[in-house]
Short mmCIF file of C-alpha atoms and ligand atoms in Angstrom, two decimals:
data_model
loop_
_atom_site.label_atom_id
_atom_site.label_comp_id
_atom_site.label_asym_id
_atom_site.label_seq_id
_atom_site.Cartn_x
_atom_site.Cartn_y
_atom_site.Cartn_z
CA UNK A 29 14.18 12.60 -5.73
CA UNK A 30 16.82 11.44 -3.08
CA UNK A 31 15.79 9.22 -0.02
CA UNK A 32 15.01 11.89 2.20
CA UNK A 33 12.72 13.70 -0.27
CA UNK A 34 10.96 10.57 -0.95
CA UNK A 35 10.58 9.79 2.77
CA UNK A 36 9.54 13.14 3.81
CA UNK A 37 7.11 13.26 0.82
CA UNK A 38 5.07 10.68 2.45
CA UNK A 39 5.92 11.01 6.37
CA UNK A 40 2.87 12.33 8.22
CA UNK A 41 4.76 15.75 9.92
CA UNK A 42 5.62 15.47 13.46
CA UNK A 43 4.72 11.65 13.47
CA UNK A 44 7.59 9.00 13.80
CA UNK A 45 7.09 6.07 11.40
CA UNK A 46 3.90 7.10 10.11
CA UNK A 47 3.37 7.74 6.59
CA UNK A 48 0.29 8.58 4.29
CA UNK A 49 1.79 7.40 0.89
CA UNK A 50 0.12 9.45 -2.47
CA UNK A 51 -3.36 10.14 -0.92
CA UNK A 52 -2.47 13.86 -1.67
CA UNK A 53 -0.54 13.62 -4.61
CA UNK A 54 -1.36 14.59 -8.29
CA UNK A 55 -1.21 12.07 -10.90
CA UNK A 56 -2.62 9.07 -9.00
CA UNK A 57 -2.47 5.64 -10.98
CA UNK A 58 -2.22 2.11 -10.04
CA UNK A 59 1.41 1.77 -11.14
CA UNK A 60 2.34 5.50 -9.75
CA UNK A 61 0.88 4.29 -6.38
CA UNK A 62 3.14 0.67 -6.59
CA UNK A 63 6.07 2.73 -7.55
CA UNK A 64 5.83 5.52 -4.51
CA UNK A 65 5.65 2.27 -2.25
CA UNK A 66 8.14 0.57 -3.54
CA UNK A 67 10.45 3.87 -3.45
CA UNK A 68 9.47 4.56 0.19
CA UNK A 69 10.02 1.45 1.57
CA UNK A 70 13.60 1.40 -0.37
CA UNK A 71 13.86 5.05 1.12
CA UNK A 72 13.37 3.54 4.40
CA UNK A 73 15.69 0.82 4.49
CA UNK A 74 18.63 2.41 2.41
CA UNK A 75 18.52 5.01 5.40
CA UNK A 76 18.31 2.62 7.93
CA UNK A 77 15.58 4.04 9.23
CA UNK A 78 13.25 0.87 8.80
CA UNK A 79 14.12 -1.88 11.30
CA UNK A 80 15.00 -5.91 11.23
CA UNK A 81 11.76 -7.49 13.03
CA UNK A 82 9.52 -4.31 12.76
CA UNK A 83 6.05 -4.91 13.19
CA UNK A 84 4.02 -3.01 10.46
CA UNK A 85 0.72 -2.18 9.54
CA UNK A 86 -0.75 -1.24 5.86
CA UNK A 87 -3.96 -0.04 5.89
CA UNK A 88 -5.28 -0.77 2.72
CA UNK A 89 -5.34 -3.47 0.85
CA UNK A 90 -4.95 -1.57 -2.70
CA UNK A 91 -2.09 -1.32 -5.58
CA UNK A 92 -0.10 0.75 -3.01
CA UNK A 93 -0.79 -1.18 0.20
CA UNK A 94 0.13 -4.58 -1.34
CA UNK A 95 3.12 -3.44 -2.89
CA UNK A 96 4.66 -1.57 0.73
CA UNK A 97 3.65 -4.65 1.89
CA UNK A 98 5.67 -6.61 -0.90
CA UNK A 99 8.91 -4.56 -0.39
CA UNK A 100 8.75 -4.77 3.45
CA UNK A 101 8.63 -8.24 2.90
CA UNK A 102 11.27 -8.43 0.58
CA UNK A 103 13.33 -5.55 1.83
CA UNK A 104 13.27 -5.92 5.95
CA UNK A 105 14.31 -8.88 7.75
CA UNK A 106 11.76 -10.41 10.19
CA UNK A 107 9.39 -8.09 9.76
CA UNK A 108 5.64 -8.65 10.06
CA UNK A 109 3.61 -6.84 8.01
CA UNK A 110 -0.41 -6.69 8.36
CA UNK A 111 -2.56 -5.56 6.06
CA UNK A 112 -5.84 -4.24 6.59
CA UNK A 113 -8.25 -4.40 4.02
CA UNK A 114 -11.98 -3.07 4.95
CA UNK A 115 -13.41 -4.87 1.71
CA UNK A 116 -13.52 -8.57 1.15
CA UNK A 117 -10.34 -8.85 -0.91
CA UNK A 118 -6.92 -7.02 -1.77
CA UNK A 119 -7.62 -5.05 -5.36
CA UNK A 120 -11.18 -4.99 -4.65
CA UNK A 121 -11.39 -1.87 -6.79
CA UNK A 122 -10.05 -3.42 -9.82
CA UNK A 123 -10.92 -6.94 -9.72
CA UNK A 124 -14.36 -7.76 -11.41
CA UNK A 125 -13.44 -4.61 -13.82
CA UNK A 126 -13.50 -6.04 -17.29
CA UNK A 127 -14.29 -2.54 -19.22
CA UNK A 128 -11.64 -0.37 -18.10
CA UNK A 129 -8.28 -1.23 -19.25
CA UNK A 130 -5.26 -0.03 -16.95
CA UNK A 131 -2.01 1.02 -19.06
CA UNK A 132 1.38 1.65 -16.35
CA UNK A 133 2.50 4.75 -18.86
CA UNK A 134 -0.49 6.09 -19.24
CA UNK A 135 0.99 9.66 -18.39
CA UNK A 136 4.07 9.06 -20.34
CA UNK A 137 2.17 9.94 -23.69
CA UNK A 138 3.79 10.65 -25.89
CA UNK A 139 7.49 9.30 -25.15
CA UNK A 140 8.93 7.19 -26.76
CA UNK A 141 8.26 4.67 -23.22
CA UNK A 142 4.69 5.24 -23.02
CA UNK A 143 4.78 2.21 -25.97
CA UNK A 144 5.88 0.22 -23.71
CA UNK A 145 2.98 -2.46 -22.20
CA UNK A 146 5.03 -3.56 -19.85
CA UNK A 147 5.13 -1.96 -16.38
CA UNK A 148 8.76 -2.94 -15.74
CA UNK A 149 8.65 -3.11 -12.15
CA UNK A 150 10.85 -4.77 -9.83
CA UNK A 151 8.09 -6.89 -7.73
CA UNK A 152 4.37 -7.01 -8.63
CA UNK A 153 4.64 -6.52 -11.99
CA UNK A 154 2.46 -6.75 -14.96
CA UNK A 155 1.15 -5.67 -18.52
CA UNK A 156 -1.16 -2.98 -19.75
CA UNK A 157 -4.74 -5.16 -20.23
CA UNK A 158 -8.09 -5.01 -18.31
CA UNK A 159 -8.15 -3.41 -14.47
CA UNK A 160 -9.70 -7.31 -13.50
CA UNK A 161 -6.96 -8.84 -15.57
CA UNK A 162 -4.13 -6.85 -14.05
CA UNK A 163 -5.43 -7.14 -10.91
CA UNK A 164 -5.21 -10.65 -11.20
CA UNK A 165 -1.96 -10.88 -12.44
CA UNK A 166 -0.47 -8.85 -9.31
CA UNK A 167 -2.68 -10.62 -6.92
CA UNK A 168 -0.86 -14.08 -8.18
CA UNK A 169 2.66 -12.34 -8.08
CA UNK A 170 1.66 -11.60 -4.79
CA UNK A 171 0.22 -14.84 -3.41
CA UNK A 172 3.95 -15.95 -4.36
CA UNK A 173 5.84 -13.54 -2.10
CA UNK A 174 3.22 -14.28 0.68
CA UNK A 175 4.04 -18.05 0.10
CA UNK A 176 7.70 -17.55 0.97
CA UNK A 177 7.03 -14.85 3.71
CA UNK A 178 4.33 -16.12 5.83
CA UNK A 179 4.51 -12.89 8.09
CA UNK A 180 2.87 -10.99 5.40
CA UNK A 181 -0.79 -11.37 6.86
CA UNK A 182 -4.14 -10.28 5.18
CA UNK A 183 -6.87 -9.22 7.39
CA UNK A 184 -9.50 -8.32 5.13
CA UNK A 185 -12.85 -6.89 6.68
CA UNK A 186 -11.27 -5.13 8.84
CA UNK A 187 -11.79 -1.01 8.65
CA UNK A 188 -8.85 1.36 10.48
CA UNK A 189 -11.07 4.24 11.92
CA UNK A 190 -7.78 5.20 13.97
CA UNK A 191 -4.27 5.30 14.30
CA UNK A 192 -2.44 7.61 17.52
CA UNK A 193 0.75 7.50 18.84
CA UNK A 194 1.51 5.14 22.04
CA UNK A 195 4.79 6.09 23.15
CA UNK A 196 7.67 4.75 20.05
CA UNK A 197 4.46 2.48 19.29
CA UNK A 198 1.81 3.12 17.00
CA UNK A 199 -1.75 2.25 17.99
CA UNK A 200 -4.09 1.13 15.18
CA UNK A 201 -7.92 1.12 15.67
CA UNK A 202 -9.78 -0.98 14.05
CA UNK A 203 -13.03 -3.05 13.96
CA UNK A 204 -14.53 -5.68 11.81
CA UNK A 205 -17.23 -3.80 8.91
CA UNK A 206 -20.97 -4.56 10.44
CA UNK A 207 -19.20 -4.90 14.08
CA UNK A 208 -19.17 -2.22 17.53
CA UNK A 209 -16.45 -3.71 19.17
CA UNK A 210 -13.44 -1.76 18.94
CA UNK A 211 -9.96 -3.89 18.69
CA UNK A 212 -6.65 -2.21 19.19
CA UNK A 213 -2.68 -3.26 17.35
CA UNK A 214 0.51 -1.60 18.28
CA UNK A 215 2.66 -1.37 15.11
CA UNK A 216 6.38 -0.02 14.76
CA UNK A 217 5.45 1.45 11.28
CA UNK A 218 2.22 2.42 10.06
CA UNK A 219 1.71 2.86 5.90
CA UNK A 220 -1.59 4.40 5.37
CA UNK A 221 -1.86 3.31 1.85
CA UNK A 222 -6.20 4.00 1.88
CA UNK A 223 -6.91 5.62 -1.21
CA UNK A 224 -8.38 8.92 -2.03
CA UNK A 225 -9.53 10.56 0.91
CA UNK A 226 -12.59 10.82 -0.05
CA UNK A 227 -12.58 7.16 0.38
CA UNK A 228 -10.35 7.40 4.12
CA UNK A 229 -11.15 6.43 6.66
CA UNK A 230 -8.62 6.47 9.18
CA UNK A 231 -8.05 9.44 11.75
CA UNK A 232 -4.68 10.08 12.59
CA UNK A 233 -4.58 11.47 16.30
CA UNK A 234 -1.37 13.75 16.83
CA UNK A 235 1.29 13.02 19.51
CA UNK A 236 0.21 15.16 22.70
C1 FAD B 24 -13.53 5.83 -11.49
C2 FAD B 24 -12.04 5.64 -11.41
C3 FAD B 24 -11.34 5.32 -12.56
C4 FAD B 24 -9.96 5.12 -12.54
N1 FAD B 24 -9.29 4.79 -13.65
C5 FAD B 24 -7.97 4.53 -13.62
C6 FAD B 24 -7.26 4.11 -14.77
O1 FAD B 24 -7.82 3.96 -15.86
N2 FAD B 24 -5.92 3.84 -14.65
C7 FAD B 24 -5.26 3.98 -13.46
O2 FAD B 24 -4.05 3.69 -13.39
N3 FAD B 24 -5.90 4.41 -12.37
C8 FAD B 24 -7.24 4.67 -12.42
N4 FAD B 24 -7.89 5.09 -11.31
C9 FAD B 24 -7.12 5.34 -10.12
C10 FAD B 24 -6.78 4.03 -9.42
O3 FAD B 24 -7.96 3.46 -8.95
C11 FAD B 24 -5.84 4.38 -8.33
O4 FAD B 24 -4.70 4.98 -8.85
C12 FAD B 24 -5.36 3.16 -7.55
O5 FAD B 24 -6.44 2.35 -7.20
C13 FAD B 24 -4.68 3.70 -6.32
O6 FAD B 24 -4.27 2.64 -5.53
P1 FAD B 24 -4.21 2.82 -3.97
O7 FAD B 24 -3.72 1.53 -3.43
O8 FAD B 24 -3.48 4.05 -3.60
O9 FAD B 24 -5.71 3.10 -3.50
P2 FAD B 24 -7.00 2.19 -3.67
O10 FAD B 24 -6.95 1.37 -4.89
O11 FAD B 24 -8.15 3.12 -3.47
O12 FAD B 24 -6.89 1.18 -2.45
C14 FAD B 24 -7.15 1.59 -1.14
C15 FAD B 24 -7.70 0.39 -0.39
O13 FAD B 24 -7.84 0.79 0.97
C16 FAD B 24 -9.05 0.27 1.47
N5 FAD B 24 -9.43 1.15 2.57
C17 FAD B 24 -9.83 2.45 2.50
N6 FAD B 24 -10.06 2.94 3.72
C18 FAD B 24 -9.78 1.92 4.59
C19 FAD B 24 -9.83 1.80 6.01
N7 FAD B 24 -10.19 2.83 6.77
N8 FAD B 24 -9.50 0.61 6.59
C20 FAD B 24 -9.13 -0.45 5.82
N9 FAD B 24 -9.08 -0.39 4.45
C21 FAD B 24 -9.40 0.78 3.87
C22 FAD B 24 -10.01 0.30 0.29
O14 FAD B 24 -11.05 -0.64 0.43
C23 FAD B 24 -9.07 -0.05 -0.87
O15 FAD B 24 -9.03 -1.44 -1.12
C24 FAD B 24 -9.27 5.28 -11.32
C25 FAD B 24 -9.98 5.60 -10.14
C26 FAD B 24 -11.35 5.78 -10.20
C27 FAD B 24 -12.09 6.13 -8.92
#
């Protein structure tokens, strides 16, 4: 897949910086989900469509959502990148899972690669084992990046019932879980990295 495919794979159609990365694709993993970030944001800059100092949201604080956020960081200048996570933690799916083990080439059966334990990933990566102890692992691979790029911010509890256009902005509507009040974000770039959609909650409301 060139840069284009991969960017219009996940752009949300008519919708300027907005993308919905692997909610409606077919073979859904943790690693696939890390590696269609990590492809889109590369997309993204490679094209020069993703901007020094952008201001970015992620909305959802999964395998997906912390790796965009991981590349942005890594990948874009300056920019700011937010991450909205409705649950009490990034991972929150996986960590506490001790049962069900998590292998990256799972799919790969039966290659010759699908052997291999090792995810062999640029950023974020780790080893086939338990979904709590991978989760771990990423989540300290992570904690390092956010070390050395404070402007990657966690805001857990927070649920995005919203996101509409606002001009070249994008507005992101969100409010704390257990909360009324409504609270409002413009963002540059908007990765809505939430999951299954069974599981979505965010609205996207097209440009008028
Ligand atoms: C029962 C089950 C078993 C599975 N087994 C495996 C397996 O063995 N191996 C494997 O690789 N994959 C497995 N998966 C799939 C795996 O969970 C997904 O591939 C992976 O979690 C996808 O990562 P993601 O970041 O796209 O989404 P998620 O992990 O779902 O992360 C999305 C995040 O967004 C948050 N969120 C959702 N809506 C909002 C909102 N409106 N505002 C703010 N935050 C929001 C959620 O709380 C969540 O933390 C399994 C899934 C299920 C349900």
């Amino acid at each position: 897949m060139n840069n284009v495919e991969t960017i219009e794979g996940s752009s949300v159609p008519g919708e300027l910086n907005l993308f919905v990365v692997g909610t409606c694709d077919k073979r859904i993993t943790f690693y696939s989900q890390q590696v269609r970030a990590i492809n889109l944001v590369h997309a993204l800059v490679d094209t020069g469509r993703q901007k020094r100092h952008a201001k970015c949201a992620v909305v959802g604080g999964g395998a997906c959502g912390i790796a965009a956020a991981t590349a942005l960081a890594l990948l874009v200048p300056d920019a700011t990148v937010h991450i909205f996570e409705r649950g009490q933690q990034m991972l929150n799916t996986q960590l506490g899972c001790t049962r069900r083990n998590l292998h990256p080439h799972l799919y790969e059966w039966p290659s010759a690669d699908s052997q291999n334990q090792d995810a062999g990933l640029p950023i974020l990566n780790w080893r086939a084992d338990s979904a709590d102890r991978v989760a771990k692992a990423v989540l300290q691979s992570f904690a390092t990046v956010r070390q050395a790029f404070p402007r990657i911010i966690e805001r857990p509890l927070l649920q995005v019932f919203n996101v509409a256009r606002n001009g070249s902005e994008l507005d992101v509507t969100f409010k704390p879980r257990h909360e009324d009040a409504d609270q409002h974000e413009s963002y540059g770039f908007v990765f809505l990295t939430a999951g299954l959609p069974a599981y979505c909650g965010p609205a996207i409301v097209p440009a008028s």
